[in-house]
Tab-separated table of C-alpha atoms in Angstrom:
chain	number	residue	atom	x	y	z
A	243	MET	CA	121.840	66.549	134.330
A	244	LEU	CA	120.984	67.894	130.857
A	245	PRO	CA	123.047	66.700	127.919
A	246	GLU	CA	126.033	68.866	127.139
A	247	GLY	CA	125.235	71.768	124.856
A	248	ARG	CA	121.598	72.083	126.008
A	249	LEU	CA	120.227	74.771	128.301
A	250	SER	CA	117.760	74.569	131.120
A	251	GLY	CA	114.147	75.560	130.373
A	252	ASP	CA	114.457	79.081	131.803
A	253	GLU	CA	117.712	79.765	130.043
A	254	GLY	CA	116.296	78.476	126.739
A	255	GLU	CA	113.231	80.684	127.059
A	256	GLU	CA	115.354	83.724	127.832
A	257	GLU	CA	117.554	83.092	124.813
A	258	GLU	CA	114.490	82.537	122.651
A	259	GLN	CA	112.952	85.836	123.830
A	260	GLU	CA	116.233	87.648	123.199
A	261	GLY	CA	116.315	86.149	119.700
A	262	GLU	CA	112.752	87.302	118.988
A	263	GLU	CA	113.533	90.785	120.310
A	264	GLY	CA	116.612	90.875	118.118
A	265	GLU	CA	114.528	89.896	115.077
A	266	ASP	CA	111.975	92.604	115.916
A	267	ASP	CA	114.755	95.159	116.241
A	268	ASP	CA	116.180	94.054	112.894
A	269	GLU	CA	112.761	94.353	111.238
A	270	GLU	CA	112.220	97.773	112.802
A	271	ARG	CA	115.634	98.914	111.609
A	272	GLN	CA	114.872	97.603	108.107
A	273	VAL	CA	111.528	99.442	108.018
A	274	THR	CA	113.151	102.646	109.277
A	275	SER	CA	115.977	102.295	106.772
A	276	SER	CA	113.499	101.632	103.949
A	277	MET	CA	111.395	104.673	104.896
A	278	ALA	CA	114.512	106.852	105.094
A	279	SER	CA	115.603	105.609	101.676
A	280	ARG	CA	112.187	106.370	100.173
A	281	ALA	CA	112.149	109.832	101.722
A	282	ALA	CA	115.613	110.533	100.318
A	283	ASN	CA	114.505	109.433	96.848
A	284	MET	CA	111.436	111.697	96.854
A	285	PRO	CA	111.889	114.773	94.624
A	286	LYS	CA	112.177	118.053	96.523
A	287	GLU	CA	109.424	120.419	95.428
A	288	SER	CA	109.167	124.164	95.826
A	289	PRO	CA	105.665	125.715	95.808
A	290	LEU	CA	106.410	127.188	92.351
A	291	ALA	CA	107.521	123.843	90.912
A	292	MET	CA	104.480	122.192	92.469
A	293	ALA	CA	102.141	124.810	90.984
A	294	LEU	CA	103.725	124.515	87.529
A	295	GLN	CA	103.338	120.722	87.577
A	296	ILE	CA	99.717	120.960	88.729
A	297	VAL	CA	98.456	123.845	86.579
A	298	VAL	CA	98.765	122.214	83.121
A	299	PRO	CA	96.859	118.996	83.949
A	300	PHE	CA	94.453	121.097	86.041
A	301	LEU	CA	93.608	123.243	83.013
A	302	LEU	CA	93.350	120.172	80.780
A	303	ALA	CA	90.973	118.572	83.273
A	304	GLY	CA	88.995	121.811	83.492
A	305	PHE	CA	88.568	122.093	79.739
A	306	GLY	CA	87.510	118.454	79.735
A	307	THR	CA	84.749	119.215	82.246
A	308	VAL	CA	83.748	122.310	80.249
A	309	SER	CA	83.380	120.117	77.159
A	310	ALA	CA	81.354	117.638	79.186
A	311	GLY	CA	79.063	120.450	80.375
A	312	MET	CA	78.511	121.569	76.779
A	313	VAL	CA	77.694	118.017	75.728
A	314	LEU	CA	75.244	117.636	78.628
A	315	ASP	CA	73.657	120.966	77.713
A	316	ILE	CA	73.011	119.636	74.197
A	317	VAL	CA	71.890	116.094	74.997
A	318	GLN	CA	69.410	117.204	77.684
A	319	HIS	CA	67.071	117.978	74.759
A	320	TRP	CA	67.404	114.513	73.164
A	321	GLU	CA	64.365	112.229	73.333
A	322	ALA	CA	65.986	109.688	75.662
A	323	PHE	CA	66.809	112.401	78.220
A	324	ARG	CA	63.420	114.122	77.892
A	325	TYR	CA	61.289	111.003	78.260
A	326	ILE	CA	63.524	109.102	80.705
A	327	THR	CA	64.726	111.947	82.916
A	328	GLU	CA	66.139	109.466	85.429
A	329	ILE	CA	69.186	109.297	83.144
A	330	PHE	CA	70.213	112.568	84.820
A	331	ILE	CA	70.490	110.647	88.115
A	332	LEU	CA	73.050	108.408	86.406
A	333	VAL	CA	75.204	111.353	85.287
A	334	PRO	CA	76.993	112.206	88.590
A	335	ALA	CA	77.292	108.510	89.497
A	336	LEU	CA	78.900	107.569	86.170
A	337	LEU	CA	81.051	110.687	86.021
A	338	GLY	CA	82.018	109.883	89.592
A	339	LEU	CA	83.540	106.603	88.423
A	340	LYS	CA	86.665	108.570	87.518
A	341	GLY	CA	86.964	109.334	91.235
A	342	ASN	CA	85.918	105.860	92.334
A	343	LEU	CA	88.150	103.989	89.913
A	344	GLU	CA	90.438	106.040	87.660
A	345	MET	CA	91.689	108.467	90.298
A	346	THR	CA	92.002	105.669	92.838
A	347	LEU	CA	94.042	103.669	90.328
A	348	ALA	CA	96.151	106.768	89.624
A	349	SER	CA	96.751	107.337	93.339
A	350	ARG	CA	97.713	103.690	93.966
A	351	LEU	CA	100.108	103.564	91.011
A	352	SER	CA	101.569	106.994	91.875
A	353	THR	CA	102.382	105.752	95.363
A	354	ALA	CA	103.808	102.532	93.875
A	355	VAL	CA	106.106	104.610	91.660
A	356	ASN	CA	107.280	106.832	94.520
A	357	VAL	CA	108.028	103.936	96.883
A	358	GLY	CA	109.849	101.938	94.184
A	359	LYS	CA	107.343	99.139	93.592
A	360	MET	CA	107.340	99.674	89.805
A	361	ASP	CA	111.098	99.503	89.279
A	362	SER	CA	110.929	95.828	88.337
A	363	PRO	CA	109.232	95.207	84.921
A	364	ILE	CA	107.546	92.009	86.164
A	365	GLU	CA	106.210	93.662	89.310
A	366	LYS	CA	105.135	96.702	87.292
A	367	TRP	CA	103.019	94.690	84.841
A	368	ASN	CA	101.577	92.522	87.615
A	369	LEU	CA	100.410	95.725	89.318
A	370	ILE	CA	98.989	97.152	86.087
A	371	ILE	CA	97.166	94.029	84.870
A	372	GLY	CA	95.727	93.178	88.291
A	373	ASN	CA	94.512	96.730	88.895
A	374	LEU	CA	92.976	97.106	85.419
A	375	ALA	CA	91.074	93.811	85.752
A	376	LEU	CA	89.856	94.826	89.217
A	377	LYS	CA	88.760	98.198	87.839
A	378	GLN	CA	86.698	96.599	85.058
A	379	ALA	CA	84.903	94.337	87.532
A	380	GLN	CA	84.162	97.268	89.832
A	381	ALA	CA	83.004	99.470	86.943
A	382	THR	CA	80.505	96.870	85.749
A	383	VAL	CA	79.053	96.226	89.195
A	384	VAL	CA	78.915	99.907	90.138
A	385	GLY	CA	77.316	100.769	86.776
A	386	PHE	CA	74.560	98.230	87.447
A	387	LEU	CA	74.015	99.447	91.016
A	388	ALA	CA	73.893	103.067	89.810
A	389	ALA	CA	71.024	102.141	87.491
A	390	VAL	CA	69.207	100.404	90.360
A	391	ALA	CA	69.700	103.529	92.483
A	392	ALA	CA	68.307	105.681	89.649
A	393	VAL	CA	65.211	103.495	89.472
A	394	VAL	CA	64.711	103.588	93.253
A	395	LEU	CA	65.308	107.335	93.598
A	396	GLY	CA	63.467	108.367	90.450
A	397	TRP	CA	60.458	106.143	89.936
A	398	ILE	CA	59.513	104.225	93.055
A	399	PRO	CA	58.824	107.323	95.235
A	400	GLU	CA	56.409	108.505	92.547
A	401	GLY	CA	54.683	105.124	92.383
A	402	ARG	CA	55.361	104.426	88.690
A	403	PHE	CA	57.653	101.813	87.167
A	404	GLN	CA	58.257	100.747	83.551
A	405	MET	CA	60.315	97.600	83.033
A	406	ASN	CA	61.576	98.484	79.538
A	407	HIS	CA	62.805	101.874	80.745
A	408	ALA	CA	64.488	100.246	83.763
A	409	VAL	CA	66.300	97.736	81.517
A	410	LEU	CA	67.382	100.602	79.242
A	411	LEU	CA	68.810	102.440	82.251
A	412	CYS	CA	70.699	99.329	83.384
A	413	SER	CA	72.148	98.528	79.977
A	414	SER	CA	73.134	102.149	79.301
A	415	SER	CA	74.785	102.470	82.704
A	416	VAL	CA	76.662	99.158	82.596
A	417	ALA	CA	77.885	99.610	79.005
A	418	THR	CA	78.974	103.198	79.642
A	419	ALA	CA	80.805	102.309	82.851
A	420	PHE	CA	82.600	99.376	81.219
A	421	ILE	CA	83.701	101.113	78.002
A	422	ALA	CA	84.658	104.426	79.628
A	423	SER	CA	86.572	102.667	82.402
A	424	MET	CA	88.578	100.592	79.929
A	425	LEU	CA	89.525	103.601	77.780
A	426	GLN	CA	90.466	105.763	80.753
A	427	GLY	CA	92.382	102.947	82.453
A	428	ILE	CA	94.639	102.507	79.440
A	429	ILE	CA	95.243	106.274	79.302
A	430	MET	CA	95.986	106.311	83.027
A	431	VAL	CA	98.630	103.607	82.821
A	432	GLY	CA	100.345	105.519	80.013
A	433	VAL	CA	100.377	108.707	82.109
A	434	ILE	CA	101.871	106.964	85.159
A	435	VAL	CA	104.591	105.198	83.169
A	436	GLY	CA	105.358	108.395	81.229
A	437	SER	CA	105.590	110.442	84.440
A	438	LYS	CA	108.070	107.968	85.894
A	439	LYS	CA	110.288	108.149	82.808
A	440	THR	CA	110.250	111.955	82.627
A	441	GLY	CA	110.916	112.475	86.357
A	442	ILE	CA	107.594	114.243	87.078
A	443	ASN	CA	105.882	113.484	90.389
A	444	PRO	CA	102.819	111.455	89.274
A	445	ASP	CA	100.895	112.605	92.372
A	446	ASN	CA	100.732	116.085	90.820
A	447	VAL	CA	99.615	115.123	87.312
A	448	ALA	CA	98.041	111.661	87.305
A	449	THR	CA	94.737	112.330	89.069
A	450	PRO	CA	93.784	115.486	87.095
A	451	ILE	CA	94.798	113.889	83.793
A	452	ALA	CA	92.680	110.886	84.774
A	453	ALA	CA	89.756	113.288	84.837
A	454	SER	CA	90.786	115.532	81.922
A	455	PHE	CA	88.709	113.793	79.284
A	456	GLY	CA	86.980	111.279	81.539
A	457	ASP	CA	83.807	113.342	81.927
A	458	LEU	CA	83.611	114.065	78.192
A	459	ILE	CA	84.204	110.442	77.196
A	460	THR	CA	81.717	109.126	79.756
A	461	LEU	CA	78.958	111.600	78.856
A	462	ALA	CA	79.394	111.075	75.126
A	463	ILE	CA	79.200	107.285	75.542
A	464	LEU	CA	76.182	107.539	77.877
A	465	ALA	CA	74.311	109.863	75.517
A	466	GLY	CA	75.061	107.759	72.430
A	467	ILE	CA	74.153	104.417	74.013
A	468	SER	CA	71.017	105.768	75.740
A	469	GLN	CA	69.667	107.362	72.566
A	470	GLY	CA	70.538	104.292	70.485
A	471	LEU	CA	68.784	101.926	72.878
A	472	TYR	CA	65.829	104.324	73.144
A	473	ASN	CA	65.432	104.198	69.341
A	474	CYS	CA	65.334	100.385	69.537
A	475	LEU	CA	62.843	100.350	72.410
A	476	ASP	CA	59.711	99.935	70.292
A	477	THR	CA	61.042	97.773	67.442
A	478	HIS	CA	63.689	95.645	69.203
A	479	PRO	CA	63.049	95.808	72.967
A	480	TYR	CA	65.298	92.788	73.650
A	481	VAL	CA	68.455	94.681	72.584
A	482	SER	CA	68.719	96.488	75.931
A	483	PHE	CA	68.499	93.207	77.827
A	484	LEU	CA	71.195	91.563	75.670
A	485	VAL	CA	73.590	94.509	76.086
A	486	CYS	CA	73.197	94.440	79.866
A	487	ALA	CA	73.583	90.641	80.053
A	488	PHE	CA	76.722	90.665	77.869
A	489	PHE	CA	78.683	93.126	79.999
A	490	LEU	CA	77.526	91.588	83.287
A	491	SER	CA	78.613	88.107	82.077
A	492	LEU	CA	82.217	89.355	81.742
A	493	THR	CA	82.451	90.273	85.418
A	494	PRO	CA	83.583	86.787	86.650
A	495	LEU	CA	86.426	86.843	84.090
A	496	TRP	CA	87.788	90.134	85.440
A	497	MET	CA	87.490	88.860	88.994
A	498	VAL	CA	89.495	85.732	88.159
A	499	ILE	CA	92.265	87.770	86.489
A	500	SER	CA	92.506	90.267	89.365
A	501	SER	CA	92.556	87.471	91.963
A	502	LYS	CA	95.752	86.054	90.412
A	503	HIS	CA	97.741	89.183	91.300
A	504	PRO	CA	98.554	89.816	94.997
A	505	ALA	CA	98.355	93.600	94.542
A	506	SER	CA	94.695	93.493	93.533
A	507	ARG	CA	93.522	90.313	95.287
A	508	GLN	CA	93.033	92.041	98.633
A	509	LEU	CA	91.110	94.936	97.060
A	510	LEU	CA	88.889	92.446	95.253
A	511	TYR	CA	87.489	91.510	98.655
A	512	SER	CA	87.863	94.734	100.624
A	513	GLY	CA	87.635	97.497	97.993
A	514	TRP	CA	83.877	97.467	97.355
A	515	GLU	CA	82.709	99.504	100.329
A	516	PRO	CA	84.154	102.884	99.206
A	517	VAL	CA	83.133	102.638	95.543
A	518	ILE	CA	79.557	101.538	96.292
A	519	THR	CA	79.104	104.106	99.070
A	520	ALA	CA	80.524	106.799	96.783
A	521	MET	CA	78.096	105.756	94.055
A	522	VAL	CA	75.163	106.191	96.445
A	523	ILE	CA	76.411	109.643	97.489
A	524	SER	CA	76.829	110.697	93.842
A	525	SER	CA	73.347	109.369	93.016
A	526	ILE	CA	71.867	111.700	95.643
A	527	GLY	CA	73.627	114.527	93.810
A	528	GLY	CA	72.091	113.169	90.613
A	529	LEU	CA	68.635	113.290	92.185
A	530	ILE	CA	69.217	116.976	93.024
A	531	LEU	CA	70.294	117.572	89.411
A	532	ASP	CA	67.250	115.727	88.061
A	533	LYS	CA	64.843	117.787	90.181
A	534	THR	CA	66.615	121.059	89.317
A	535	VAL	CA	66.735	120.383	85.570
A	536	SER	CA	63.020	119.531	85.655
A	537	ASP	CA	62.379	123.179	86.597
A	538	PRO	CA	62.497	125.113	83.285
A	539	ASN	CA	63.487	128.267	85.155
A	540	LEU	CA	66.707	126.623	86.329
A	541	ALA	CA	67.706	124.614	83.256
A	542	GLY	CA	70.865	126.706	82.861
A	543	ILE	CA	72.457	124.735	85.711
A	544	VAL	CA	73.236	121.801	83.422
A	545	VAL	CA	76.293	123.225	81.675
A	546	TYR	CA	78.004	124.193	84.945
A	547	THR	CA	77.396	120.980	86.904
A	548	PRO	CA	80.237	118.877	85.413
A	549	VAL	CA	82.574	121.886	85.723
A	550	ILE	CA	82.115	122.618	89.433
A	551	ASN	CA	81.943	118.911	90.316
A	552	GLY	CA	84.949	117.987	88.198
A	553	ILE	CA	87.204	120.819	89.365
A	554	GLY	CA	86.451	120.202	93.040
A	555	GLY	CA	87.051	116.470	92.629
A	556	ASN	CA	90.303	116.998	90.720
A	557	LEU	CA	91.795	119.339	93.311
A	558	VAL	CA	90.870	117.231	96.329
A	559	ALA	CA	92.167	114.083	94.585
A	560	ILE	CA	95.576	115.727	94.144
A	561	GLN	CA	95.708	116.622	97.831
A	562	SER	CA	94.526	113.180	98.934
A	563	SER	CA	97.098	111.450	96.726
A	564	ARG	CA	99.918	113.667	98.047
A	565	ILE	CA	98.997	113.116	101.711
A	566	SER	CA	98.737	109.371	101.148
A	567	THR	CA	102.150	109.182	99.481
A	568	HIS	CA	103.649	111.251	102.312
A	569	LEU	CA	102.240	108.822	104.886
A	570	HIS	CA	103.460	105.761	102.975
A	571	ILE	CA	106.982	107.190	102.886
A	572	HIS	CA	107.350	108.710	106.352
A	573	CYS	CA	105.045	106.670	108.629
A	574	VAL	CA	104.167	103.090	109.385
A	575	PRO	CA	100.455	102.106	109.134
A	576	GLY	CA	98.555	103.108	112.231
A	577	GLU	CA	100.841	106.027	113.089
A	578	VAL	CA	100.459	109.604	111.874
A	579	PRO	CA	102.894	112.569	111.918
A	580	PRO	CA	102.944	114.719	115.072
A	581	GLU	CA	101.145	117.625	113.374
A	582	ALA	CA	98.178	115.372	112.554
A	583	ARG	CA	97.647	114.074	116.074
A	584	GLY	CA	94.940	115.292	118.421
A	585	CYS	CA	91.610	116.843	117.517
A	586	TYR	CA	91.244	118.082	113.958
A	587	TYR	CA	90.737	121.808	113.302
A	588	PRO	CA	90.388	123.413	109.817
A	589	CYS	CA	93.379	125.777	110.125
A	590	ARG	CA	95.640	122.722	110.326
A	591	THR	CA	94.929	121.963	106.674
A	592	PHE	CA	96.213	125.284	105.341
A	593	TYR	CA	98.774	126.557	107.869
A	594	GLY	CA	102.050	124.931	108.837
A	595	THR	CA	105.457	124.080	107.464
A	596	GLY	CA	104.757	120.707	105.841
A	597	ALA	CA	104.545	120.003	102.124
A	598	ASN	CA	100.853	119.145	102.402
A	599	HIS	CA	100.055	122.581	103.850
A	600	ARG	CA	101.775	124.258	100.901
A	601	SER	CA	99.952	122.087	98.395
A	602	ALA	CA	96.596	122.932	100.026
A	603	GLN	CA	97.405	126.646	99.699
A	604	VAL	CA	98.428	126.217	96.042
A	605	LEU	CA	95.222	124.308	95.244
A	606	VAL	CA	92.998	126.955	96.861
A	607	LEU	CA	94.761	129.685	94.892
A	608	LEU	CA	93.926	127.856	91.649
A	609	VAL	CA	90.155	127.798	92.272
A	610	ILE	CA	89.046	131.314	91.302
A	611	PRO	CA	91.444	131.886	88.357
A	612	GLY	CA	90.634	128.419	87.041
A	613	HIS	CA	86.879	128.854	87.244
A	614	LEU	CA	87.100	132.313	85.640
A	615	ILE	CA	88.904	130.769	82.673
A	616	PHE	CA	86.301	128.019	82.374
A	617	LEU	CA	83.355	130.418	82.755
A	618	TYR	CA	84.640	132.639	79.971
A	619	THR	CA	85.351	129.597	77.803
A	620	ILE	CA	81.697	128.557	78.137
A	621	HIS	CA	80.671	132.142	77.396
A	622	LEU	CA	82.886	132.402	74.294
A	623	MET	CA	81.601	129.057	72.994
A	624	LYS	CA	78.060	130.455	73.384
A	625	SER	CA	77.053	127.396	75.348
A	626	GLY	CA	74.410	127.225	78.035
A	627	HIS	CA	71.654	129.728	78.771
A	628	THR	CA	73.294	131.897	81.418
A	629	THR	CA	74.600	135.440	81.038
A	630	LEU	CA	77.807	136.175	82.959
A	631	THR	CA	76.464	139.007	85.095
A	632	PRO	CA	78.622	140.228	88.009
A	633	ILE	CA	76.143	138.878	90.561
A	634	PHE	CA	76.071	135.461	88.866
A	635	MET	CA	79.871	135.218	88.774
A	636	THR	CA	80.168	136.293	92.409
A	637	VAL	CA	77.647	133.723	93.624
A	638	TYR	CA	79.102	130.957	91.417
A	639	LEU	CA	82.710	131.598	92.490
A	640	ALA	CA	81.671	131.737	96.158
A	641	ALA	CA	80.009	128.321	95.803
A	642	ALA	CA	83.063	126.876	94.020
A	643	LEU	CA	85.501	128.226	96.620
A	644	LEU	CA	83.383	126.982	99.533
A	645	GLN	CA	83.184	123.543	97.921
A	646	VAL	CA	86.979	123.234	97.563
A	647	LEU	CA	87.686	124.557	101.078
A	648	LEU	CA	85.304	122.008	102.581
A	649	LEU	CA	86.733	119.176	100.482
A	650	LEU	CA	90.356	119.944	101.407
A	651	CYS	CA	89.482	120.017	105.108
A	652	ILE	CA	87.565	116.740	104.814
A	653	ALA	CA	90.475	115.190	102.870
A	654	ASP	CA	93.012	116.128	105.552
A	655	TRP	CA	90.887	114.602	108.293
A	656	MET	CA	89.771	111.542	106.299
A	657	VAL	CA	93.153	110.433	104.909
A	658	HIS	CA	94.870	110.629	108.297
A	659	SER	CA	91.946	108.878	110.000
A	660	MET	CA	92.022	106.023	107.504
A	661	TRP	CA	95.777	105.647	107.854
A	662	ARG	CA	95.430	105.627	111.645
A	663	SER	CA	92.825	102.844	111.405
A	664	GLY	CA	95.055	100.731	109.142
A	665	LYS	CA	93.254	101.352	105.830
A	666	ASP	CA	95.175	102.361	102.719
A	667	PRO	CA	93.874	105.860	101.830
A	668	ASP	CA	94.940	105.377	98.190
A	669	SER	CA	92.134	102.853	97.808
A	670	PHE	CA	89.553	104.241	100.235
A	671	SER	CA	89.680	108.043	100.423
A	672	ILE	CA	89.373	109.323	96.833
A	673	PRO	CA	86.017	107.612	96.072
A	674	TYR	CA	84.449	109.234	99.142
A	675	LEU	CA	86.034	112.623	98.444
A	676	THR	CA	85.067	112.865	94.774
A	677	ALA	CA	81.534	111.675	95.563
A	678	LEU	CA	81.263	114.338	98.250
A	679	GLY	CA	82.587	116.794	95.651
A	680	ASP	CA	79.723	115.822	93.328
A	681	LEU	CA	77.146	116.140	96.089
A	682	LEU	CA	78.492	119.439	97.446
A	683	GLY	CA	78.992	120.904	93.981
A	684	THR	CA	75.517	120.013	92.730
A	685	ALA	CA	73.831	121.117	95.965
A	686	LEU	CA	75.722	124.426	96.195
A	687	LEU	CA	75.107	125.133	92.506
A	688	ALA	CA	71.383	124.404	92.863
A	689	LEU	CA	71.216	126.699	95.908
A	690	SER	CA	73.074	129.388	93.954
A	691	PHE	CA	70.629	129.240	91.046
A	692	HIS	CA	67.660	129.300	93.414
A	693	PHE	CA	69.185	132.296	95.205
A	694	LEU	CA	69.742	134.111	91.903
A	695	TRP	CA	66.154	133.409	90.892
A	696	ILE	CA	64.815	134.723	94.208
A	697	ILE	CA	66.780	137.990	94.092
A	698	GLY	CA	65.645	138.644	90.517
A	699	ASP	CA	68.687	137.648	88.450
A	700	ARG	CA	66.570	135.495	86.161
A	701	ASP	CA	65.231	135.099	82.613
A	702	SER	CA	68.288	134.958	80.317
A	703	ASP	CA	70.564	134.901	83.334
A	704	VAL	CA	69.524	131.613	84.916
A	705	GLY	CA	66.585	130.378	82.866
A	706	ASP	CA	66.509	128.273	79.721
């Protein structure tokens, strides 16, 4: 006989299983209730309201990329850029850091705002400090690897290598990545916090504002540091080495700070794959730019490269951030909405009744009017070496529209696939998408200029 109050083994196991099932049901009900609460707290957006929220930061970001193109058009004639042309390989990789780091940070914090993780001041600052420290560590490492990629892609295939030029590339890349990332990170945090206080959906404004002056700041810093170090190359060759060593030595400090915050600790170990892969993809785009700029007949491409790359990256980052937030609110990790199940087909991205279909349509409608504004801005500022002939504008706009259509389709497939596999698309998708935007934009633009040259739209139209 068992003592009173105790159950037999079978009965105990059954009760234990019932208790576990009850706990699972309670957890499931809590998750469902939490998701329903988040969905109810999400602002309802009409297509017009969405477009109005997107268009202002979109134009700001566009004018930022136009300014960056004008700066690149000027600095391409500086001594550092003429004698160390591999700096051009760094340009898409370093400009792509806004997609790798700033836009990823913006997407993560936007989702945190929408799901209520930044309501508590302590939790908010833990998120901000941990993410900023992580971003500085990633920027430094990616800046160094971008310089290594520039050396490998630019010099080694040709069989020539100069150590002092390689050190200059490394120091310029690391210093630019570090300084630009810090400035843009502070701006980004201000935008997210300001959006929350004013009731604007940060998914619509944060990622384009992250890129609005990012390209200009990054290019200006890269040009200034590269030319300064180039001037010291003969008289003080050790300066480049000291600059590189100083910024690299700070990396362990940022890693320690980010590891103390749970929000960034996991990404410190798992978040390197997307940013490094994206850097490699952007560097291939940089190699295309370097080879195209080396052809004097196609030098006019320089001023348009940051524009087409930046606009494509901005638009796809908005869509990626919106889809990710939608999944965080309405689905549990590993499960996707019914409309996203089955084999992917492109029409699914643009046609349907969901909010993400409407946003894709709004973003596509912004492409041609936006690029027309930016083209005429470049023309009015008398920048570049290209005349706005009808054939040039037609070919350019076709390339820009094709780039955005491809990116939106890839974003729809990629974000849902990552969510299905258990990865957080806020941290993994945007680096890949903006890097693909750089590669597609540079490649399509180079093909466009080659096509224009072949059909006879040349000299002042596409040449230098």
